[in-house]
Short mmCIF file of C-alpha atoms and ligand atoms in Angstrom, two decimals:
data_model
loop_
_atom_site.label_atom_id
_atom_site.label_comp_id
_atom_site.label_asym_id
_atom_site.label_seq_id
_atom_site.Cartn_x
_atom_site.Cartn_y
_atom_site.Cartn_z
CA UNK A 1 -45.08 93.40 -19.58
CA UNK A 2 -42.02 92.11 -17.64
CA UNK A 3 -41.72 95.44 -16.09
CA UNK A 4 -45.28 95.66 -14.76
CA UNK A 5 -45.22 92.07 -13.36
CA UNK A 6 -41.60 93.60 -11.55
CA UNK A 7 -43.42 96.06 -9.72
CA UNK A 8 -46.37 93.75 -8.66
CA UNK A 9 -43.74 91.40 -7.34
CA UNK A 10 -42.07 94.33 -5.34
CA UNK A 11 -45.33 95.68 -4.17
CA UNK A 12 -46.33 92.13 -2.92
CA UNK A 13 -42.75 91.70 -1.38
CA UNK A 14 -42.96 94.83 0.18
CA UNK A 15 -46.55 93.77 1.59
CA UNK A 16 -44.95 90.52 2.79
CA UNK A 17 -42.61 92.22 4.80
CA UNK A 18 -45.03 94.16 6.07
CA UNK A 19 -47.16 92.00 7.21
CA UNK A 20 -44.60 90.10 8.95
CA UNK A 21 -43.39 93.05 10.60
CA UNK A 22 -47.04 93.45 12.04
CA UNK A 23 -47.32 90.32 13.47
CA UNK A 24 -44.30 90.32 14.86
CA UNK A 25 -45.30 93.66 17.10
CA UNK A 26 -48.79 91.85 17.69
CA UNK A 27 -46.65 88.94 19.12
CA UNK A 28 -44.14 90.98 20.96
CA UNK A 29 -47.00 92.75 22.46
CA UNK A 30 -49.16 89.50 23.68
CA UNK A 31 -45.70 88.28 24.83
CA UNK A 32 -45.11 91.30 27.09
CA UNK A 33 -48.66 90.98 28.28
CA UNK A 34 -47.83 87.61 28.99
CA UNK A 35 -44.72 88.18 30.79
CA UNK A 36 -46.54 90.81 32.62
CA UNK A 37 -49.08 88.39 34.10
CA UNK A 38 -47.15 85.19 34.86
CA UNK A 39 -49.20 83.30 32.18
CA UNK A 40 -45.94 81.39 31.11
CA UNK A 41 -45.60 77.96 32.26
CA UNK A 42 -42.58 75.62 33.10
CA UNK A 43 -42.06 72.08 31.19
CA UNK A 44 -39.45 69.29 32.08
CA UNK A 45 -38.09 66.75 29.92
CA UNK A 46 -36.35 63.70 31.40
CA UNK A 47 -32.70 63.06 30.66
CA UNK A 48 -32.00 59.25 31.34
CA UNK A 49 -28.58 57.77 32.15
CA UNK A 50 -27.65 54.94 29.59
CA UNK A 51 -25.77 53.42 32.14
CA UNK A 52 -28.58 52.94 34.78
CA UNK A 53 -31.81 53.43 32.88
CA UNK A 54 -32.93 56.08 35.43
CA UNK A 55 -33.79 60.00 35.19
CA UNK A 56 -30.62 61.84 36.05
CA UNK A 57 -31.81 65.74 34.86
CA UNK A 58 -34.71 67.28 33.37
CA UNK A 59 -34.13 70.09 31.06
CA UNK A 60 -36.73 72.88 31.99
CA UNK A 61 -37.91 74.68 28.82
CA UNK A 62 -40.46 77.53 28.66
CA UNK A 63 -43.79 77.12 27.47
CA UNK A 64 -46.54 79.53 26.51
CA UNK A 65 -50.31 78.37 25.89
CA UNK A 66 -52.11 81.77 24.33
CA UNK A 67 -56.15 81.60 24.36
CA UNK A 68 -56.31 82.11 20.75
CA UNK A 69 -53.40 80.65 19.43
CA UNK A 70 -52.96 77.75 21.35
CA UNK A 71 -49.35 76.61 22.11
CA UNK A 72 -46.77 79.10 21.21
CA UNK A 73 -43.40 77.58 20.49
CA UNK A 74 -40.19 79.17 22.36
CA UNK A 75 -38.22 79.42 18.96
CA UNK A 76 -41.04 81.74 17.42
CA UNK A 77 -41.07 83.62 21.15
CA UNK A 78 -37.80 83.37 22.31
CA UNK A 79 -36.53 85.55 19.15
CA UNK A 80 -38.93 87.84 19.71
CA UNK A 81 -38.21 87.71 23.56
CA UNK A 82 -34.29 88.67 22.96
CA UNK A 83 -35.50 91.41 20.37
CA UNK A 84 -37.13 93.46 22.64
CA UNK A 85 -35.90 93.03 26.14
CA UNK A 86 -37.94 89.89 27.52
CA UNK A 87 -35.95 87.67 27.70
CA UNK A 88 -33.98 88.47 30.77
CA UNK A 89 -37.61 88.43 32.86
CA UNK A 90 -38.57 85.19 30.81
CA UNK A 91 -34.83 83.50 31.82
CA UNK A 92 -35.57 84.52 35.85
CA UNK A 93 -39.01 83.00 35.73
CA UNK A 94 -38.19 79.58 34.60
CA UNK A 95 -35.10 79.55 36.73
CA UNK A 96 -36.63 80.47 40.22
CA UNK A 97 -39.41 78.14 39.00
CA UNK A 98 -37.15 75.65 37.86
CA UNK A 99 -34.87 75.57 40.93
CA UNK A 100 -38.06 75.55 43.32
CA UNK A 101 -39.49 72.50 41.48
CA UNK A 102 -36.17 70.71 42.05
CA UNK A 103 -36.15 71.44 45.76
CA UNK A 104 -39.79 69.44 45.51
CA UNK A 105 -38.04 66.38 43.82
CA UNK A 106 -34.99 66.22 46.39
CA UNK A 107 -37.43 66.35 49.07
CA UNK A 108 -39.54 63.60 47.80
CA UNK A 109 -35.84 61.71 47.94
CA UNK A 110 -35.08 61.90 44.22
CA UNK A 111 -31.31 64.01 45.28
CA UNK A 112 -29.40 62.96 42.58
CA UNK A 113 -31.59 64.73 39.85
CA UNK A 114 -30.31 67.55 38.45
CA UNK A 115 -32.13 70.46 35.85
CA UNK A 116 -31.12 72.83 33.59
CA UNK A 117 -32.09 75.85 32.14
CA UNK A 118 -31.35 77.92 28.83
CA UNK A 119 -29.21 80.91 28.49
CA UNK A 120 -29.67 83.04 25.60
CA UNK A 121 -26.95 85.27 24.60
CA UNK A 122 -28.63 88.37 25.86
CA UNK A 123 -28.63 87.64 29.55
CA UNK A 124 -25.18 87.64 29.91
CA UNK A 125 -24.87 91.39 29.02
CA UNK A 126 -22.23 92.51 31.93
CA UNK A 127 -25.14 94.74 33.45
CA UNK A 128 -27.60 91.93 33.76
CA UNK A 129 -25.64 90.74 37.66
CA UNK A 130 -26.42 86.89 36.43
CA UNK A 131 -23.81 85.89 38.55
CA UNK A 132 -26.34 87.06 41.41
CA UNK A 133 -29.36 85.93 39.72
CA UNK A 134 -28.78 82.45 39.59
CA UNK A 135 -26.75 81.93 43.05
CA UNK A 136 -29.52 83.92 44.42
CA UNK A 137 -32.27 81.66 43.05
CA UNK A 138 -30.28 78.44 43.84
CA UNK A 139 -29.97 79.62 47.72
CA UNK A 140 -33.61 80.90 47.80
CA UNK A 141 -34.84 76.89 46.24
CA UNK A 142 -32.21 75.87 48.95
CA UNK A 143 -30.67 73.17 46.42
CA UNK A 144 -26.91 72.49 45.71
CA UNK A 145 -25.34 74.58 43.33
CA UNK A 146 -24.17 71.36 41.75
CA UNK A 147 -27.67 70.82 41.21
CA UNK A 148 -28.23 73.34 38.29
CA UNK A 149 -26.54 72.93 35.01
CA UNK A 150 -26.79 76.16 32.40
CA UNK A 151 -27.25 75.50 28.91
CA UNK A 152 -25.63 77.52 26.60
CA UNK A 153 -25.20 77.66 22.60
CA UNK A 154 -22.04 77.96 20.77
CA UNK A 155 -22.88 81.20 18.84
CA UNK A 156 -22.37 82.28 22.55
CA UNK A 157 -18.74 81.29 23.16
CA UNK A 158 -17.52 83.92 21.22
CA UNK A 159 -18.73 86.49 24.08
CA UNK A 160 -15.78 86.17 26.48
CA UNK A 161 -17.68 88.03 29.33
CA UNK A 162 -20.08 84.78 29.02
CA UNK A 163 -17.34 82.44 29.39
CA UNK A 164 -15.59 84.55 32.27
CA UNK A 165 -19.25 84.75 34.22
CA UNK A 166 -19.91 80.76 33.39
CA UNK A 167 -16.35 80.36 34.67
CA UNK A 168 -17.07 81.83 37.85
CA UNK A 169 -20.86 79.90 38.15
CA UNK A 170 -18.59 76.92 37.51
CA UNK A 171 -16.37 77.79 40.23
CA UNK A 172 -19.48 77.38 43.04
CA UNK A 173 -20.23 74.17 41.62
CA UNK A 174 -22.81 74.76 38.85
CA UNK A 175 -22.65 73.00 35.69
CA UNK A 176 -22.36 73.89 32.17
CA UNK A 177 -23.37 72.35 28.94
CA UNK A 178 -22.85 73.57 25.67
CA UNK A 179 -26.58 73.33 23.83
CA UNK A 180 -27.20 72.30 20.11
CA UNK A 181 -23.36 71.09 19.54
CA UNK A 182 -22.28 70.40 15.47
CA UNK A 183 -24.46 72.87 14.63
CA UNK A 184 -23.26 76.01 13.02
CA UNK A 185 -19.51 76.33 13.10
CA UNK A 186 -18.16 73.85 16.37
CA UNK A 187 -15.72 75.28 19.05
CA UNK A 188 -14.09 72.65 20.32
CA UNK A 189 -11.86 74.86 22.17
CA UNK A 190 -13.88 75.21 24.63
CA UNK A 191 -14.07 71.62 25.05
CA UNK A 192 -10.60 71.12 25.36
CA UNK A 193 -9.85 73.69 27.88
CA UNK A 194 -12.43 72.57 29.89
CA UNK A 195 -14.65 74.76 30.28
CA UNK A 196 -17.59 72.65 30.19
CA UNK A 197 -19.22 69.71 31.82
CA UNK A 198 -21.81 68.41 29.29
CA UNK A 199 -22.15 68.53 25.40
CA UNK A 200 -25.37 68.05 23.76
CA UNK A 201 -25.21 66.87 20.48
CA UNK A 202 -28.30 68.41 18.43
CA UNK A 203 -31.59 66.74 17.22
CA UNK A 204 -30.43 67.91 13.47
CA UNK A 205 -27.73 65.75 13.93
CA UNK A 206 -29.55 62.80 15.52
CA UNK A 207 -31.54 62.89 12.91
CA UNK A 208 -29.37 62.07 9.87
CA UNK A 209 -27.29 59.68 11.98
CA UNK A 210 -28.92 56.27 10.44
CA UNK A 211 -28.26 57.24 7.00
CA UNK A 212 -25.05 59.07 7.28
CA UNK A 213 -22.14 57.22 8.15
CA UNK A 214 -19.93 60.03 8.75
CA UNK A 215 -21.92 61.25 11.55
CA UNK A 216 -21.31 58.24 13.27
CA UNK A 217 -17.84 58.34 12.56
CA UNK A 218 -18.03 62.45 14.16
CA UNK A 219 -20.26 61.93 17.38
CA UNK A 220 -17.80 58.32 18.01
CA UNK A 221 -14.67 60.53 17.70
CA UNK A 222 -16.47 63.42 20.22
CA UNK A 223 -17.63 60.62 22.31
CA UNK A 224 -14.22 59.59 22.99
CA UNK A 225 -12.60 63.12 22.91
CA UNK A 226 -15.48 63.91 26.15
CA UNK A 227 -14.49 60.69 28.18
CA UNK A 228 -10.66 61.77 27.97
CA UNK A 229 -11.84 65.25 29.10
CA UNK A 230 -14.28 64.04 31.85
CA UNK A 231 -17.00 65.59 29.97
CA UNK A 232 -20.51 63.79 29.68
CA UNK A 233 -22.13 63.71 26.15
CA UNK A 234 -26.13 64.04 26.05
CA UNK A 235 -27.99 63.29 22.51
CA UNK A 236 -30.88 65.47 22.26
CA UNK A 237 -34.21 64.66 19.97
CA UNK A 238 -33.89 60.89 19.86
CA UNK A 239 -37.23 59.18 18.88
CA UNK A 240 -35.94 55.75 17.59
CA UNK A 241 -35.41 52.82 18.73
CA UNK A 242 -32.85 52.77 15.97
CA UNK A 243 -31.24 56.04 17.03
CA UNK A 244 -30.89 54.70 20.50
CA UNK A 245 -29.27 51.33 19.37
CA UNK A 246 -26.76 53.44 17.32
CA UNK A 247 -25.92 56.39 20.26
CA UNK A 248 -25.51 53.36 23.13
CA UNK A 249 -23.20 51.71 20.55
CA UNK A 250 -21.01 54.59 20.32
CA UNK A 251 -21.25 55.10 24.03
CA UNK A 252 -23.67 58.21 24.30
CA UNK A 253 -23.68 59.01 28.66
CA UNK A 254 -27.00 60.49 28.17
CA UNK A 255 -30.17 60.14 25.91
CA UNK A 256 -32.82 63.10 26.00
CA UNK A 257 -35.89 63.16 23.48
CA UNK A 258 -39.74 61.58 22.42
CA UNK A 259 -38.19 57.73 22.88
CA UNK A 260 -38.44 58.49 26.37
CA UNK A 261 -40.75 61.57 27.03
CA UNK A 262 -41.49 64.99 25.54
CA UNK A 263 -41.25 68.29 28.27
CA UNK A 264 -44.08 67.72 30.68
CA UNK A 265 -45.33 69.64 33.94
CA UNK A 266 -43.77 69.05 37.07
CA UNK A 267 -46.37 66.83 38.15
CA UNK A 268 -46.35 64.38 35.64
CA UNK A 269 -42.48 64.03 35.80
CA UNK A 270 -42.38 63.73 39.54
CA UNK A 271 -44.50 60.24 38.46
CA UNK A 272 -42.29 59.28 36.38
CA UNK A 273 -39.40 59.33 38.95
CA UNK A 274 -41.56 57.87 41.27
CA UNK A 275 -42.00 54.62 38.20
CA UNK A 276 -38.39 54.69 36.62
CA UNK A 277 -36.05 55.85 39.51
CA UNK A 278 -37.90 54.11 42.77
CA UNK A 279 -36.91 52.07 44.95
CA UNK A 280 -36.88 48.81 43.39
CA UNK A 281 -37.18 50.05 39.58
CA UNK A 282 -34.98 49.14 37.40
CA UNK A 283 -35.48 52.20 35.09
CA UNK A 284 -36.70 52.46 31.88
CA UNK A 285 -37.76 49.42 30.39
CA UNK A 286 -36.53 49.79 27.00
CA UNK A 287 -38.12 46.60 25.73
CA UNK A 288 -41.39 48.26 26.88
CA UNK A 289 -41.07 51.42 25.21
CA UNK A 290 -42.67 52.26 22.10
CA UNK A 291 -42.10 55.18 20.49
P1 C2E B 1 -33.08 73.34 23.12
O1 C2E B 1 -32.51 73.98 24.32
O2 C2E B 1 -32.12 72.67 22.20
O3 C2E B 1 -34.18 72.32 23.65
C1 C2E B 1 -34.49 71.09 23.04
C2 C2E B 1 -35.70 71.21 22.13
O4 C2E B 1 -35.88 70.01 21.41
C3 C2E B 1 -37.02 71.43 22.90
O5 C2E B 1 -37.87 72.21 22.06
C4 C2E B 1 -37.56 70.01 23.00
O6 C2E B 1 -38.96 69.97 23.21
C5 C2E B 1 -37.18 69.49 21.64
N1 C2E B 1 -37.10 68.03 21.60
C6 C2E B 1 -36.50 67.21 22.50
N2 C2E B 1 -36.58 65.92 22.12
C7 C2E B 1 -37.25 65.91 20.93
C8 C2E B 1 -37.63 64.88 20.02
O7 C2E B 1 -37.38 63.68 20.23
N3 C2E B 1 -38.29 65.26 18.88
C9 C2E B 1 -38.58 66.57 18.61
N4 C2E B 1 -39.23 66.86 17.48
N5 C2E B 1 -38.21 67.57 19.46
C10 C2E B 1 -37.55 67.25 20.60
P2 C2E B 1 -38.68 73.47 22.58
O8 C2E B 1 -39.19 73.25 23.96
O9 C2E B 1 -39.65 73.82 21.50
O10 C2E B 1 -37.57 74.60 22.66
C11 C2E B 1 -36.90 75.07 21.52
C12 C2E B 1 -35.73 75.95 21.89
O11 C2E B 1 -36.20 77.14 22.54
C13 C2E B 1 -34.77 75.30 22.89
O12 C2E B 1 -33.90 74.42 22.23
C14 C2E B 1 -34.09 76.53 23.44
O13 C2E B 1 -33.09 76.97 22.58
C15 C2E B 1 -35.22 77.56 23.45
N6 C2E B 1 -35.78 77.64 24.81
C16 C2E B 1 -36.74 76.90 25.42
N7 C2E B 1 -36.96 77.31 26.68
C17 C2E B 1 -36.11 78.35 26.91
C18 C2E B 1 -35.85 79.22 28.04
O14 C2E B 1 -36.43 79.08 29.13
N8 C2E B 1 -34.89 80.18 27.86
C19 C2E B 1 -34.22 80.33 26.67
N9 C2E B 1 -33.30 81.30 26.59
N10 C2E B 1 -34.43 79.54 25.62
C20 C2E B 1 -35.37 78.56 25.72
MG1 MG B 2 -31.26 73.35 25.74
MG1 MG B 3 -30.42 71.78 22.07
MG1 MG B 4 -32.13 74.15 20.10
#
């Protein structure tokens, strides 16, 4: 009856859920063990400067290789990581490891590359002394504070402890972008009071940006909005040709995504600086790339 075949789909909801709930402890508990042991690792992906063709920041994002499962991707971890408590020990790794691997690319002459790193909302919790953290880890690395830019996502700037902490980061020079913007509900507030020094328009918005004429229309009108204000605009997941054609049209600063380079390790990306930003290079070929 329709009443039996209710309950069976309850009872297999209910297992659902639990099941879920079980792997989510298994994760949070390989996760911890992870943390534990320093068996997280440290990608960059290249940023490049429309203007110049050359590498101006690499955006360091967190990357976890498990034995079984192979890669783990931060936005199944990273959840899990601001559920219960890791995230704060997660954030410190990649930026002392993130500001030392900088110091290495100055040194090998490369001094007008910048990184950033992510903030989640849950490291700016008015106990967790980031103000310290990060001048701390940019003195230790011995780089500029200029030199680090802080990613944060809108659903933050509702926190106004964040924005008075970011405010005072800004103050000593670092740099602040506002991650995954015209997603979710846009603040352009904090745009126009600026607070900020780079937007990043997000992939999901990339995306649709061939077929959908309006978008266009939106990331022209924020393109010239951010000149006015002095603020740079980066497009994030471009992996067109056609994407790029569109963004330089409109007058994107900055063009992060596959078309250029996923995250690598340090290694690799200190060889691509050493192809596309040189002495003598002229950056990235475009008419050589392939994507
Ligand atoms: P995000 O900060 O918006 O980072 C950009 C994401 O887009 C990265 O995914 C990057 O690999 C991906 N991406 C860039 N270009 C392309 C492209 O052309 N095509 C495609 N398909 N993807 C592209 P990833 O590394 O998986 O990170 C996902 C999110 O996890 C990040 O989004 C960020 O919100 C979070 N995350 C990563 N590392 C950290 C970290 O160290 N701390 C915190 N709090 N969050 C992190
Ligand atoms: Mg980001
Ligand atoms: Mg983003
Ligand atoms: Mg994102």
């Amino acid at each position: 009856s329709a009443k039996k075949t209710n309950r069976g789909n309850i009872a297999l909801h209910n297992q659902d859920i639990q099941n879920a709930y079980l792997n989510k402890i298994a994760l949070r508990d390989k996760l911890r063990n992870a943390v534990k042991h320093e068996l997280l690792d440290v990608y960059y992906q290249p940023i490049v400067d429309q203007s110049t063709g050359k590498i101006v920041k690499f955006e360091a994002l967190v990357r976890w290789f498990d034995d079984e499962q192979g890669m783990i991707s931060p936005g199944s971890f990273i959840p899990i990581a601001e559920e219960f408590g890791l995230i704060q020990q997660i954030g410190h790794f990649v930026l002392k490891k993130a500001c030392q691997d900088l110091n290495r690319i100055h040194s090998l002459g490369f001094s007008d590359v910048s990184i950033s790193v992510n903030r989640s909302v849950n490291e700016f919790k008015v106990s967790n002394n980031q103000f310290d953290l990060i001048s701390e880890a940019i003195e230790h690395a011995n780089i500029p504070f200029k030199s680090l830019t802080v990613e944060v996502t809108e659903s933050m700037a509702t926190n106004h402890y964040t924005w008075k902490l970011l405010a005072e980061l800004r103050a000593k020079g670092v740099k602040i972008a506002l991650d995954d913007f015209c997603t979710g509900y846009s603040s352009l507030s904090h745009l126009i009071e600026n607070q900020v020094d780079y937007l990043k328009i997000d992939k999901s918005f990339v995306d649709s940006l061939l077929q959908d004429k309006s978008k266009q229309i939106m990331i022209s009108c924020l393109i010239e909005m951010a000149k006015q204000l002095g603020i740079k605009v980066i497009a994030e997941g471009v992996e067109s040709n056609a994407q790029l054609d569109v963004l330089n049209e409109l007058g994107c600063d900055h063009i992060q995504g596959y078309y250029y380079s996923p995250a690598r390790p340090i290694g690799a990306c200190i060889h691509l600086l050493e192809e596309f930003n040189g002495e003598g290079s002229i950056g990235f070929d475009l008419l050589n790339f392939t994507s």
